CSV table of C-alpha atoms in Angstrom, one decimal:
chain,number,residue,atom,x,y,z
C,1030,MET,CA,-15.8,-28.2,1.8
C,1031,ASP,CA,-18.1,-31.3,1.6
C,1032,LYS,CA,-20.1,-30.7,-1.5
C,1033,PRO,CA,-19.6,-28.7,-4.7
C,1034,ILE,CA,-21.7,-25.5,-4.9
C,1035,GLU,CA,-25.2,-26.0,-6.4
C,1036,ILE,CA,-25.8,-24.0,-9.5
C,1037,ASP,CA,-28.8,-23.9,-11.8
C,1038,THR,CA,-28.0,-26.3,-14.7
C,1039,ASP,CA,-29.5,-23.9,-17.2
C,1040,LEU,CA,-27.1,-21.2,-16.1
C,1041,ILE,CA,-24.2,-23.6,-16.5
C,1042,LYS,CA,-25.2,-24.6,-20.0
C,1043,ARG,CA,-26.8,-21.7,-21.6
C,1044,GLY,CA,-26.0,-18.7,-19.4
C,1045,HIS,CA,-23.6,-17.3,-22.0
C,1046,GLU,CA,-26.6,-16.8,-24.3
C,1047,THR,CA,-28.1,-14.4,-21.8
C,1048,TYR,CA,-25.0,-12.8,-20.2
C,1049,LEU,CA,-21.7,-11.3,-21.4
C,1050,ARG,CA,-18.8,-13.7,-21.0
C,1051,HIS,CA,-15.9,-12.8,-18.7
C,1052,ILE,CA,-17.7,-9.9,-16.9
C,1053,SER,CA,-19.4,-9.9,-13.5
C,1054,ALA,CA,-20.4,-7.5,-10.8
C,1055,ASP,CA,-19.9,-7.9,-7.0
C,1056,CYS,CA,-21.7,-5.7,-4.5
C,1057,VAL,CA,-20.5,-4.6,-1.1
C,1058,ILE,CA,-23.6,-3.4,0.8
C,1059,PHE,CA,-22.7,-1.6,4.0
C,1060,GLY,CA,-25.5,-1.4,6.6
C,1061,PHE,CA,-25.6,1.4,9.2
C,1062,HIS,CA,-27.8,1.4,12.3
C,1063,GLU,CA,-27.4,2.8,15.8
C,1064,ASN,CA,-23.7,3.5,15.2
C,1065,GLU,CA,-22.8,0.1,13.9
C,1066,LEU,CA,-21.4,-0.5,10.4
C,1067,ARG,CA,-22.0,-4.0,8.9
C,1068,VAL,CA,-21.7,-5.7,5.6
C,1069,LEU,CA,-24.2,-8.1,3.9
C,1070,LEU,CA,-22.8,-11.5,2.9
C,1071,LEU,CA,-24.3,-14.6,1.5
C,1072,LYS,CA,-23.3,-18.2,2.2
C,1073,TRP,CA,-23.5,-20.8,-0.6
C,1074,LYS,CA,-25.6,-23.8,0.2
C,1075,GLY,CA,-23.8,-27.1,0.7
C,1076,ASP,CA,-21.3,-25.8,3.2
C,1077,GLY,CA,-19.9,-23.4,0.5
C,1078,PRO,CA,-17.9,-20.3,1.3
C,1079,TRP,CA,-19.2,-16.8,2.3
C,1080,CYS,CA,-19.3,-14.4,-0.6
C,1081,LEU,CA,-20.5,-10.9,-1.6
C,1082,PRO,CA,-23.8,-10.8,-3.6
C,1083,GLY,CA,-22.6,-11.0,-7.2
C,1084,GLY,CA,-23.7,-12.0,-10.6
C,1085,PHE,CA,-23.6,-11.4,-14.3
C,1086,VAL,CA,-24.4,-8.7,-16.9
C,1087,ARG,CA,-27.3,-9.3,-19.3
C,1088,LYS,CA,-26.4,-8.6,-22.9
C,1089,GLU,CA,-28.9,-5.7,-23.0
C,1090,ASP,CA,-28.0,-4.1,-19.7
C,1091,SER,CA,-25.4,-1.7,-18.4
C,1092,LEU,CA,-23.2,-2.7,-15.4
C,1093,GLU,CA,-25.2,-0.3,-13.2
C,1094,THR,CA,-28.5,-1.9,-14.1
C,1095,SER,CA,-27.0,-5.3,-13.6
C,1096,ALA,CA,-25.7,-4.6,-10.1
C,1097,THR,CA,-29.1,-3.3,-9.0
C,1098,ARG,CA,-30.8,-6.5,-10.5
C,1099,ILE,CA,-28.2,-8.7,-8.8
C,1100,VAL,CA,-28.7,-7.2,-5.4
C,1101,LYS,CA,-32.5,-7.6,-5.8
C,1102,GLU,CA,-32.3,-11.2,-7.0
C,1103,ARG,CA,-29.7,-12.4,-4.5
C,1104,THR,CA,-30.7,-10.5,-1.3
C,1105,GLY,CA,-34.3,-9.2,-1.9
C,1106,LEU,CA,-33.1,-5.6,-1.4
C,1107,ASP,CA,-34.7,-3.2,-3.8
C,1108,ASN,CA,-33.8,0.2,-5.1
C,1109,ILE,CA,-30.3,0.3,-3.5
C,1110,PHE,CA,-28.1,3.1,-4.9
C,1111,LEU,CA,-24.9,1.4,-5.9
C,1112,LYS,CA,-21.7,3.1,-7.0
C,1113,GLN,CA,-18.9,1.4,-8.9
C,1114,PHE,CA,-15.5,1.7,-7.2
C,1115,HIS,CA,-12.9,-0.7,-8.7
C,1116,VAL,CA,-12.3,-3.4,-11.3
C,1117,PHE,CA,-10.7,-6.6,-10.1
C,1118,SER,CA,-9.0,-8.4,-13.0
C,1119,ALA,CA,-6.3,-10.7,-11.7
C,1120,PRO,CA,-5.6,-13.3,-14.4
C,1121,ASP,CA,-6.4,-16.2,-11.9
C,1122,ARG,CA,-9.9,-15.0,-11.2
C,1123,GLU,CA,-11.5,-18.4,-12.1
C,1124,ARG,CA,-13.9,-20.4,-10.1
C,1125,LYS,CA,-12.1,-23.3,-8.6
C,1126,LYS,CA,-13.0,-26.7,-9.9
C,1127,GLU,CA,-13.5,-28.2,-6.4
C,1128,LEU,CA,-16.2,-25.6,-5.8
C,1129,MET,CA,-18.2,-26.4,-8.9
C,1130,PRO,CA,-20.3,-29.3,-9.8
C,1131,TYR,CA,-18.9,-31.8,-12.4
C,1132,ALA,CA,-21.5,-30.4,-14.9
C,1133,ALA,CA,-19.9,-27.0,-14.9
C,1134,GLN,CA,-16.5,-28.1,-16.3
C,1135,GLY,CA,-16.1,-26.5,-19.7
C,1136,SER,CA,-18.9,-24.1,-19.0
C,1137,TRP,CA,-18.6,-20.4,-19.6
C,1138,LEU,CA,-18.9,-20.1,-15.8
C,1139,MET,CA,-15.5,-21.7,-15.4
C,1140,GLU,CA,-13.8,-19.1,-17.6
C,1141,ARG,CA,-11.9,-16.2,-16.2
C,1142,PHE,CA,-14.1,-13.3,-14.9
C,1143,VAL,CA,-13.2,-9.6,-14.6
C,1144,THR,CA,-15.4,-8.2,-11.9
C,1145,VAL,CA,-16.6,-4.7,-11.2
C,1146,GLY,CA,-17.0,-3.9,-7.6
C,1147,PHE,CA,-20.0,-1.7,-6.5
C,1148,TYR,CA,-20.8,-0.4,-3.0
C,1149,ALA,CA,-23.8,1.0,-1.2
C,1150,LEU,CA,-24.7,2.2,2.2
C,1151,VAL,CA,-28.2,1.5,3.6
C,1152,GLU,CA,-30.0,1.9,6.9
C,1153,PHE,CA,-30.1,-1.7,7.8
C,1154,SER,CA,-33.1,-1.7,10.0
C,1155,LYS,CA,-35.2,-0.6,7.0
C,1156,VAL,CA,-34.5,-3.6,4.9
C,1157,SER,CA,-35.0,-7.4,5.3
C,1158,PRO,CA,-32.4,-9.3,3.3
C,1159,GLN,CA,-33.4,-12.8,2.1
C,1160,PRO,CA,-31.1,-15.4,0.7
C,1161,ASP,CA,-31.7,-16.6,-2.9
C,1162,LEU,CA,-32.1,-20.2,-4.1
C,1163,ILE,CA,-28.4,-21.0,-4.1
C,1164,SER,CA,-27.6,-19.4,-0.7
C,1165,SER,CA,-28.3,-20.8,2.7
C,1166,GLU,CA,-27.8,-17.5,4.6
C,1167,CYS,CA,-27.9,-13.8,3.9
C,1168,THR,CA,-26.5,-12.0,7.0
C,1169,TRP,CA,-25.2,-8.7,8.2
C,1170,TRP,CA,-21.6,-9.0,9.5
C,1171,ASP,CA,-19.8,-6.5,11.7
C,1172,VAL,CA,-17.1,-5.0,9.5
C,1173,HIS,CA,-14.5,-5.8,12.1
C,1174,SER,CA,-15.2,-9.5,12.0
C,1175,VAL,CA,-16.2,-10.6,8.5
C,1176,PRO,CA,-15.3,-14.2,7.7
C,1177,LYS,CA,-11.9,-14.8,6.1
C,1178,ASN,CA,-11.3,-16.8,3.0
C,1179,MET,CA,-14.4,-15.8,1.2
C,1180,PHE,CA,-15.1,-16.9,-2.4
C,1181,LEU,CA,-12.3,-16.0,-4.9
C,1182,ASP,CA,-10.9,-12.6,-4.0
C,1183,HIS,CA,-13.9,-11.3,-2.2
C,1184,ASP,CA,-11.8,-10.6,0.9
C,1185,ASP,CA,-9.9,-8.0,-1.2
C,1186,ILE,CA,-13.0,-6.6,-2.8
C,1187,PHE,CA,-14.5,-6.0,0.7
C,1188,GLU,CA,-11.4,-4.3,2.0
C,1189,LYS,CA,-11.1,-2.1,-1.0
C,1190,ALA,CA,-14.7,-1.1,-0.7
C,1191,LEU,CA,-14.3,-0.2,3.0
C,1192,GLN,CA,-11.2,1.9,2.1
C,1193,THR,CA,-13.1,3.6,-0.7
C,1194,LEU,CA,-16.0,4.4,1.6
C,1195,ARG,CA,-13.6,6.0,4.1
C,1196,MET,CA,-11.8,8.0,1.5
C,1197,SER,CA,-15.1,9.2,0.0
C,1198,LEU,CA,-15.8,11.1,3.3
C,1199,ASN,CA,-13.0,13.5,2.3
C,1200,ASP,CA,-14.8,14.8,-0.8
C,1201,HIS,CA,-18.4,13.6,-0.7
C,1202,PRO,CA,-21.3,14.2,1.8
C,1203,ILE,CA,-22.8,11.3,3.6
C,1204,GLY,CA,-25.8,10.8,5.9
C,1205,TYR,CA,-28.9,11.8,4.0
C,1206,GLU,CA,-30.3,8.3,3.7
C,1207,LEU,CA,-28.9,7.2,7.1
C,1208,LEU,CA,-29.9,9.9,9.6
C,1209,PRO,CA,-33.3,11.2,10.6
C,1210,THR,CA,-34.4,14.3,8.7
C,1211,LYS,CA,-33.4,16.4,11.7
C,1212,PHE,CA,-30.3,15.4,13.6
C,1213,THR,CA,-27.8,16.8,16.0
C,1214,MET,CA,-24.1,17.5,15.4
C,1215,PRO,CA,-23.1,14.6,17.8
C,1216,GLU,CA,-25.3,12.2,15.8
C,1217,LEU,CA,-23.6,13.2,12.5
C,1218,GLN,CA,-20.2,12.9,14.2
C,1219,ARG,CA,-21.0,9.4,15.4
C,1220,LEU,CA,-21.8,8.4,11.8
C,1221,TYR,CA,-18.4,9.6,10.6
C,1222,GLU,CA,-16.6,8.0,13.6
C,1223,THR,CA,-18.3,4.7,12.9
C,1224,ILE,CA,-17.3,4.6,9.3
C,1225,LEU,CA,-13.7,5.9,10.0
C,1226,ASP,CA,-13.4,3.6,13.0
C,1227,ASN,CA,-11.8,6.5,14.8
C,1228,SER,CA,-12.8,9.1,17.3
C,1229,LEU,CA,-12.8,12.7,16.1
C,1230,ASP,CA,-12.3,16.0,17.9
C,1231,ARG,CA,-15.8,17.6,18.6
C,1232,ARG,CA,-14.8,21.2,17.8
C,1233,ASN,CA,-12.8,20.5,14.7
C,1234,PHE,CA,-15.6,18.2,13.4
C,1235,GLN,CA,-18.3,20.8,13.9
C,1236,LYS,CA,-16.1,23.6,12.3
C,1237,LYS,CA,-15.3,21.4,9.3
C,1238,MET,CA,-18.9,20.3,8.8
C,1239,LEU,CA,-20.3,23.8,9.0
C,1240,SER,CA,-17.7,25.0,6.5
C,1241,LEU,CA,-18.9,22.6,3.9
C,1242,GLY,CA,-22.0,24.6,3.4
C,1243,ILE,CA,-24.4,21.6,3.2
C,1244,LEU,CA,-26.0,21.9,6.6
C,1245,GLU,CA,-28.8,24.2,7.8
C,1246,ARG,CA,-29.2,24.9,11.5
C,1247,LEU,CA,-32.8,24.8,12.6
C,1248,LYS,CA,-34.4,27.1,15.2
C,1249,GLU,CA,-35.6,24.1,17.3
C,1250,ARG,CA,-33.3,22.2,19.6
C,1251,LYS,CA,-33.4,18.6,20.5
C,1252,THR,CA,-35.2,18.1,23.8
C,1253,GLY,CA,-35.2,15.4,26.4
C,1254,GLY,CA,-31.6,15.2,27.4
C,1255,ALA,CA,-30.2,16.0,30.9
C,1256,HIS,CA,-27.9,18.7,29.5
C,1257,LYS,CA,-28.3,21.8,27.4
C,1258,ALA,CA,-30.5,20.9,24.4
C,1259,PRO,CA,-28.3,20.6,21.3
C,1260,TYR,CA,-29.1,22.4,18.1
C,1261,LEU,CA,-30.9,20.4,15.3
C,1262,TYR,CA,-29.6,20.4,11.8
C,1263,LYS,CA,-30.9,19.2,8.4
C,1264,PHE,CA,-29.1,18.8,5.1
C,1265,ASN,CA,-29.7,21.4,2.4
C,1266,LYS,CA,-30.7,18.8,-0.2
C,1267,ALA,CA,-29.8,21.0,-3.2
C,1268,LYS,CA,-26.3,21.7,-1.9
C,1269,TYR,CA,-25.9,18.1,-0.7
C,1270,ASP,CA,-26.8,16.8,-4.2
C,1271,LYS,CA,-24.4,19.2,-5.9
C,1272,ALA,CA,-21.6,18.2,-3.6
C,1273,LEU,CA,-22.4,14.5,-4.2
C,1274,LYS,CA,-21.8,15.2,-7.9
C,1275,GLN,CA,-19.1,17.8,-7.9
C,1276,GLY,CA,-17.3,17.0,-4.7
C,1277,LEU,CA,-17.3,19.0,-1.5
C,1278,LYS,CA,-15.8,22.5,-1.4
C,1279,GLY,CA,-12.9,22.9,1.0
C,1280,GLY,CA,-10.6,21.3,-1.6
C,1281,PHE,CA,-9.1,23.6,-4.2
M,285,MET,CA,-16.2,9.0,-43.6
M,286,ASP,CA,-14.8,7.7,-46.9
M,287,LYS,CA,-13.3,4.4,-46.1
M,288,PRO,CA,-13.8,1.9,-43.4
M,289,ILE,CA,-11.2,1.7,-40.7
M,290,GLU,CA,-8.3,-0.6,-41.5
M,291,ILE,CA,-7.8,-3.4,-39.1
M,292,ASP,CA,-5.4,-6.3,-39.1
M,293,THR,CA,-7.3,-9.3,-40.5
M,294,ASP,CA,-5.7,-11.7,-38.0
M,295,LEU,CA,-7.2,-9.6,-35.2
M,296,ILE,CA,-10.6,-9.7,-36.8
M,297,LYS,CA,-10.6,-13.4,-37.3
M,298,ARG,CA,-8.6,-14.8,-34.4
M,299,GLY,CA,-8.3,-12.1,-31.8
M,300,HIS,CA,-10.7,-13.8,-29.5
M,301,GLU,CA,-8.2,-16.6,-29.1
M,302,THR,CA,-5.7,-14.2,-27.6
M,303,TYR,CA,-8.0,-11.6,-25.9
M,304,LEU,CA,-11.0,-11.7,-23.5
M,305,ARG,CA,-14.2,-11.1,-25.3
M,306,HIS,CA,-16.3,-8.0,-24.4
M,307,ILE,CA,-13.6,-6.2,-22.4
M,308,SER,CA,-11.4,-3.3,-23.5
M,309,ALA,CA,-9.3,-0.6,-21.9
M,310,ASP,CA,-9.1,3.0,-23.0
M,311,CYS,CA,-6.4,5.4,-21.8
M,312,VAL,CA,-6.7,9.2,-21.2
M,313,ILE,CA,-3.1,10.4,-21.1
M,314,PHE,CA,-2.8,14.0,-19.9
M,315,GLY,CA,0.4,15.8,-20.8
M,316,PHE,CA,1.7,18.8,-18.8
M,317,HIS,CA,4.4,21.2,-19.8
M,318,GLU,CA,4.9,24.9,-19.2
M,319,ASN,CA,1.5,25.4,-17.7
M,320,GLU,CA,-0.4,23.7,-20.4
M,321,LEU,CA,-2.6,20.7,-20.1
M,322,ARG,CA,-3.1,18.5,-23.1
M,323,VAL,CA,-4.5,15.0,-24.0
M,324,LEU,CA,-3.0,12.4,-26.3
M,325,LEU,CA,-5.3,11.3,-29.2
M,326,LEU,CA,-4.9,9.0,-32.2
M,327,LYS,CA,-6.5,9.4,-35.6
M,328,TRP,CA,-7.5,6.2,-37.4
M,329,LYS,CA,-6.1,5.9,-40.9
M,330,GLY,CA,-8.5,6.3,-43.9
M,331,ASP,CA,-10.1,9.5,-42.6
M,332,GLY,CA,-11.4,7.7,-39.5
M,333,PRO,CA,-12.3,9.4,-36.3
M,334,TRP,CA,-10.1,10.6,-33.5
M,335,CYS,CA,-9.9,8.2,-30.5
M,336,LEU,CA,-8.3,7.5,-27.2
M,337,PRO,CA,-5.5,4.9,-27.2
M,338,GLY,CA,-7.3,1.7,-26.5
M,339,GLY,CA,-7.2,-2.0,-26.9
M,340,PHE,CA,-7.9,-5.4,-25.5
M,341,VAL,CA,-7.0,-7.6,-22.5
M,342,ARG,CA,-4.8,-10.7,-23.1
M,343,LYS,CA,-6.2,-13.9,-21.5
M,344,GLU,CA,-3.1,-14.0,-19.2
M,345,ASP,CA,-3.0,-10.3,-18.2
M,346,SER,CA,-4.7,-8.1,-15.7
M,347,LEU,CA,-6.3,-4.9,-16.9
M,348,GLU,CA,-3.5,-2.8,-15.5
M,349,THR,CA,-0.9,-4.8,-17.4
M,350,SER,CA,-3.0,-4.5,-20.5
M,351,ALA,CA,-3.4,-0.8,-20.3
M,352,THR,CA,0.3,-0.3,-20.0
M,353,ARG,CA,0.9,-2.6,-23.0
M,354,ILE,CA,-1.8,-0.8,-25.0
M,355,VAL,CA,-0.2,2.6,-24.4
M,356,LYS,CA,3.2,1.3,-25.4
M,357,GLU,CA,1.9,-0.4,-28.6
M,358,ARG,CA,-0.3,2.4,-29.7
M,359,THR,CA,1.7,5.5,-28.9
M,360,GLY,CA,5.2,4.3,-28.2
M,361,LEU,CA,5.1,5.7,-24.6
M,362,ASP,CA,6.7,3.4,-22.1
M,363,ASN,CA,6.4,3.0,-18.3
M,364,ILE,CA,3.4,5.3,-18.0
M,365,PHE,CA,1.7,5.0,-14.6
M,366,LEU,CA,-2.0,4.5,-15.4
M,367,LYS,CA,-4.8,4.5,-12.9
M,368,GLN,CA,-8.3,3.1,-13.6
M,369,PHE,CA,-11.1,5.5,-13.0
M,370,HIS,CA,-14.4,4.3,-14.4
M,371,VAL,CA,-16.1,1.5,-16.3
M,372,PHE,CA,-18.2,2.5,-19.3
M,373,SER,CA,-20.8,-0.1,-20.1
M,374,ALA,CA,-23.7,1.3,-22.1
M,375,PRO,CA,-25.4,-1.5,-23.9
M,376,ASP,CA,-24.9,0.2,-27.3
M,377,ARG,CA,-21.1,0.2,-27.0
M,378,GLU,CA,-20.6,-1.6,-30.3
M,379,ARG,CA,-18.4,-0.6,-33.2
M,380,LYS,CA,-20.6,0.8,-35.9
M,381,LYS,CA,-20.8,-1.2,-39.1
M,382,GLU,CA,-19.9,1.7,-41.3
M,383,LEU,CA,-16.6,2.2,-39.6
M,384,MET,CA,-15.5,-1.4,-40.0
M,385,PRO,CA,-14.4,-3.3,-43.1
M,386,TYR,CA,-16.7,-5.9,-44.5
M,387,ALA,CA,-14.5,-8.7,-43.2
M,388,ALA,CA,-15.2,-7.7,-39.6
M,389,GLN,CA,-19.0,-8.4,-39.8
M,390,GLY,CA,-19.7,-11.3,-37.4
M,391,SER,CA,-16.2,-10.9,-35.8
M,392,TRP,CA,-15.8,-10.8,-32.0
M,393,LEU,CA,-14.7,-7.1,-32.6
M,394,MET,CA,-18.3,-6.2,-33.6
M,395,GLU,CA,-19.7,-7.5,-30.3
M,396,ARG,CA,-20.5,-5.3,-27.4
M,397,PHE,CA,-17.5,-4.1,-25.3
M,398,VAL,CA,-17.4,-2.9,-21.8
M,399,THR,CA,-14.4,-0.6,-21.4
M,400,VAL,CA,-12.3,0.3,-18.4
M,401,GLY,CA,-11.0,3.9,-18.5
M,402,PHE,CA,-7.5,4.6,-17.2
M,403,TYR,CA,-5.8,7.9,-16.9
M,404,ALA,CA,-2.2,9.2,-16.5
M,405,LEU,CA,-0.4,12.5,-16.2
M,406,VAL,CA,3.0,12.8,-17.9
M,407,GLU,CA,5.5,15.6,-18.6
M,408,PHE,CA,4.9,15.8,-22.3
M,409,SER,CA,8.3,17.3,-23.3
M,410,LYS,CA,9.9,14.1,-22.0
M,411,VAL,CA,8.1,11.7,-24.3
M,412,SER,CA,7.8,11.3,-28.1
M,413,PRO,CA,4.5,9.7,-29.0
M,414,GLN,CA,4.3,7.7,-32.3
M,415,PRO,CA,1.2,6.5,-34.1
M,416,ASP,CA,0.8,2.7,-34.5
M,417,LEU,CA,0.1,0.9,-37.8
M,418,ILE,CA,-3.6,1.6,-37.8
M,419,SER,CA,-3.3,5.3,-36.9
M,420,SER,CA,-2.3,8.2,-39.1
M,421,GLU,CA,-1.6,10.6,-36.3
M,422,CYS,CA,-0.8,10.6,-32.6
M,423,THR,CA,-1.1,14.1,-31.3
M,424,TRP,CA,-1.3,16.2,-28.1
M,425,TRP,CA,-4.5,18.3,-28.0
M,426,ASP,CA,-5.2,21.2,-25.7
M,427,VAL,CA,-7.9,20.0,-23.3
M,428,HIS,CA,-10.1,23.0,-24.1
M,429,SER,CA,-10.3,22.1,-27.8
M,430,VAL,CA,-10.3,18.4,-28.3
M,431,PRO,CA,-12.2,17.2,-31.4
M,432,LYS,CA,-15.8,16.3,-30.9
M,433,ASN,CA,-17.5,13.1,-32.1
M,434,MET,CA,-14.6,10.9,-31.3
M,435,PHE,CA,-14.9,7.1,-31.7
M,436,LEU,CA,-17.8,5.5,-29.8
M,437,ASP,CA,-18.2,7.3,-26.4
M,438,HIS,CA,-14.7,8.5,-26.2
M,439,ASP,CA,-15.9,12.1,-25.7
M,440,ASP,CA,-17.6,11.0,-22.5
M,441,ILE,CA,-14.5,9.0,-21.4
M,442,PHE,CA,-12.3,12.0,-21.8
M,443,GLU,CA,-14.7,14.3,-19.9
M,444,LYS,CA,-15.0,11.8,-17.0
M,445,ALA,CA,-11.2,11.5,-16.9
M,446,LEU,CA,-10.7,15.3,-16.7
M,447,GLN,CA,-13.4,15.5,-14.0
M,448,THR,CA,-11.7,12.7,-12.1
M,449,LEU,CA,-8.3,14.3,-12.3
M,450,ARG,CA,-9.7,17.5,-10.9
M,451,MET,CA,-11.5,15.8,-8.1
M,452,SER,CA,-8.3,13.8,-7.3
M,453,LEU,CA,-6.5,17.1,-6.3
M,454,ASN,CA,-8.8,17.2,-3.3
M,455,ASP,CA,-7.4,14.1,-1.7
M,456,HIS,CA,-4.2,13.2,-3.5
M,457,PRO,CA,-0.9,14.9,-4.0
M,458,ILE,CA,0.3,15.8,-7.5
M,459,GLY,CA,3.4,17.2,-9.1
M,460,TYR,CA,6.3,14.8,-8.2
M,461,GLU,CA,6.7,13.6,-11.8
M,462,LEU,CA,5.8,17.0,-13.3
M,463,LEU,CA,7.8,19.6,-11.5
M,464,PRO,CA,11.6,20.0,-11.2
M,465,THR,CA,13.0,18.5,-7.9
M,466,LYS,CA,13.1,22.0,-6.4
M,467,PHE,CA,10.3,24.3,-7.2
M,468,THR,CA,8.7,27.5,-5.9
M,469,MET,CA,5.2,27.8,-4.4
M,470,PRO,CA,4.0,29.9,-7.5
M,471,GLU,CA,5.2,27.1,-9.8
M,472,LEU,CA,3.2,24.5,-7.8
M,473,GLN,CA,0.2,26.8,-7.8
M,474,ARG,CA,0.3,27.2,-11.5
M,475,LEU,CA,0.2,23.4,-11.9
M,476,TYR,CA,-3.0,23.3,-9.8
M,477,GLU,CA,-4.5,26.2,-11.7
M,478,THR,CA,-3.8,24.7,-15.0
M,479,ILE,CA,-5.5,21.4,-14.1
M,480,LEU,CA,-8.4,23.1,-12.4
M,481,ASP,CA,-8.7,25.7,-15.2
M,482,ASN,CA,-9.2,28.3,-12.4
M,483,SER,CA,-7.2,30.9,-10.6
M,484,LEU,CA,-6.5,30.3,-6.9
M,485,ASP,CA,-5.9,32.7,-4.1
M,486,ARG,CA,-2.1,32.8,-3.4
M,487,ARG,CA,-2.3,33.0,0.4
M,488,ASN,CA,-4.9,30.3,0.7
M,489,PHE,CA,-3.1,28.0,-1.7
M,490,GLN,CA,0.2,28.3,0.3
M,491,LYS,CA,-1.5,27.8,3.6
M,492,LYS,CA,-3.4,24.7,2.3
M,493,MET,CA,-0.3,23.2,0.7
M,494,LEU,CA,1.8,23.7,3.7
M,495,SER,CA,-0.8,22.2,6.0
M,496,LEU,CA,-0.8,18.9,4.0
M,497,GLY,CA,2.6,18.0,5.4
M,498,ILE,CA,4.1,16.8,2.1
M,499,LEU,CA,6.4,19.7,1.4
M,500,GLU,CA,9.8,20.7,2.7
M,501,ARG,CA,11.1,24.2,2.5
M,502,LEU,CA,14.7,24.4,1.5
M,503,LYS,CA,17.3,26.8,2.8
M,504,GLU,CA,18.1,28.1,-0.6
M,505,ARG,CA,15.9,30.5,-2.6
M,506,LYS,CA,15.3,30.8,-6.2
M,507,THR,CA,17.6,33.4,-7.7
M,508,GLY,CA,17.4,35.4,-10.9
M,509,GLY,CA,14.1,37.2,-10.6
M,510,ALA,CA,13.7,40.9,-10.3
M,511,HIS,CA,11.8,40.7,-7.0
M,512,LYS,CA,12.6,39.1,-3.7
M,513,ALA,CA,13.9,35.6,-4.3
M,514,PRO,CA,11.1,33.1,-3.5
M,515,TYR,CA,11.7,30.0,-1.3
M,516,LEU,CA,12.3,26.7,-2.9
M,517,TYR,CA,10.5,23.6,-1.9
M,518,LYS,CA,10.7,19.9,-2.5
M,519,PHE,CA,8.3,17.0,-1.9
M,520,ASN,CA,9.0,14.8,1.1
M,521,LYS,CA,8.8,11.6,-1.0
M,522,ALA,CA,7.9,9.3,1.9
M,523,LYS,CA,5.0,11.5,3.0
M,524,TYR,CA,4.0,12.1,-0.6
M,525,ASP,CA,3.8,8.4,-1.4
M,526,LYS,CA,1.9,7.7,1.8
M,527,ALA,CA,-0.6,10.4,0.8
M,528,LEU,CA,-0.9,8.9,-2.7
M,529,LYS,CA,-1.9,5.7,-1.1
M,530,GLN,CA,-4.0,6.8,1.9
M,531,GLY,CA,-5.3,10.2,0.8
M,532,LEU,CA,-4.2,13.6,2.0
M,533,LYS,CA,-4.8,14.6,5.6
M,534,GLY,CA,-7.0,17.6,6.0
M,535,GLY,CA,-10.0,15.3,5.6
M,536,PHE,CA,-11.4,13.7,8.7
C-alpha cells in the first residue's frame, strides 16, 4: 500500500452529524448474464484494496433506504432490490490506521463499525456500473476468482452472501428479473446450476420446478434448434410473488 | 401509563462510555414443552409495557456475545443458543419521552436505535426465568395471545421471529434440544405441527422426514401404548449438525 485512502475531509470531520455512528451497510451485488455469476467490487484510489460498495446510514433513513442510496452513489446502479442477510459485528471491525489519511485519526470514521450485509442479483448486461470519486475501478468479478484480502472483513461478507444466495434457492423462487419473459426449462436449470456451481439432474430438476406451482407452460415452443423444440414457460407472477414472501411450498 | 420507566441513572448518564451508541439487540426466546409454543416477555416496573428481553452492545463485544449476555442478565437464562434473524431500523425507533424519566432527556438512551433481532428455541420446563431489576415480571406467553402494543416495535419483531422460525423448518433440522434422545415419529410430527400451527399429513410427514437423512430408526419400539408399539428414532447428530450448517438436502 503506497498511499493512504483518500476520503472527503468533510466526511471525516462532520460525517457524524449526518450519519449514525458505528453502523454501516455493505452490499454484495451479484450479476448474472449468459450463465455467468459475477460480483461487483470497487477499488479504492491510491492503490487501496478492493472492497464491496458500502457506506453509512443517514440519521433520517432506514438501513434499506441507505443501502439503496449507497449502491446508487458508489456504483451508479439505480433501483436495485437489496435484501439484508447478516450483521457483521466483530469487535475489531475498525478501519486500519495505515489505510486512512492522518486527518482521519480521532474521527468517527476510525471508530468501530457494525455492518449490515445486503445482497442483490441483477442482469449485468442491463447496467453500467461507474466508480465514485474515491474509487479508481468498479468491476464485475467472476465469483470463483474474487481478489483476496479485501477491505476489512469483506472477504467473509462476500462468502456469506454467496452461501445465503445458494441457500435461498431452497425456499425462494429466483429468475424473474434474470430470464426473458418466456424461457425453456434448460435455461432455468442453467440459472440454478450457475448459482449452485453444480450440475443438476434434468428430470429431477423439471419435476421439482413444476411441483412448486410458480411456472406456467405456454402453448408455443422454442423454435430454431436442431432437436425437438422445447416447451416455453413463464412465471405466474402472483404465485411467484407469494412464494417470495411466504417461501416455496414443498416444505412442510 | 402512570409512571415513567425506572432506569439505572448510571446507564442514562454514562452508558455510552460502555456501549456502542445507536445499536441494540432484542431477543425472541421461544419455549417448547408438551406441544405448546410460548415466548418469553418482560414487563417494565411501574406499569410499563411488555417487551422482549433486549439491551446494548459493549464496545468490546460482538452482537452474538451481547445477545447471550443480555438474555442472562435480563431473564436469568444461561447458555441459550441465539441466532440473528433481522435488523429493525425504522427511523422513528426512539424511546418515547413519556416512557422515560425526566433525567433521561438528552441521554444517549433517547437517541435512535437500530436493533438486531435474535431468536432461540428452548425446552421451557428446563429453565426458570427471573425478571431483572427493572422488570416486574418475566413470563412465558402462548404465541397465540401475546400482549399487543409492546415496547416500540416489539410486536413486529416478535411476528418476524415467528415467521422466521416457521420458514427455517423448510431448510433446517429442529428438535435435538427439544425432544427426548429417543422419540417416535408422532412426537416429532407434533413438534412441527405446534410450530407451524397447522396439522400435517402423517404419511407425507414420515416420508419427508426419512428422506432428509438425519434420522436413525432404532431396533427398540416404544412400549406402553394400547396400539401397536411405534418405532423409536434418534437424530444422527453428525448429519443433523451438518444440515444445521449447510441446510437440509431435498432442495437443489
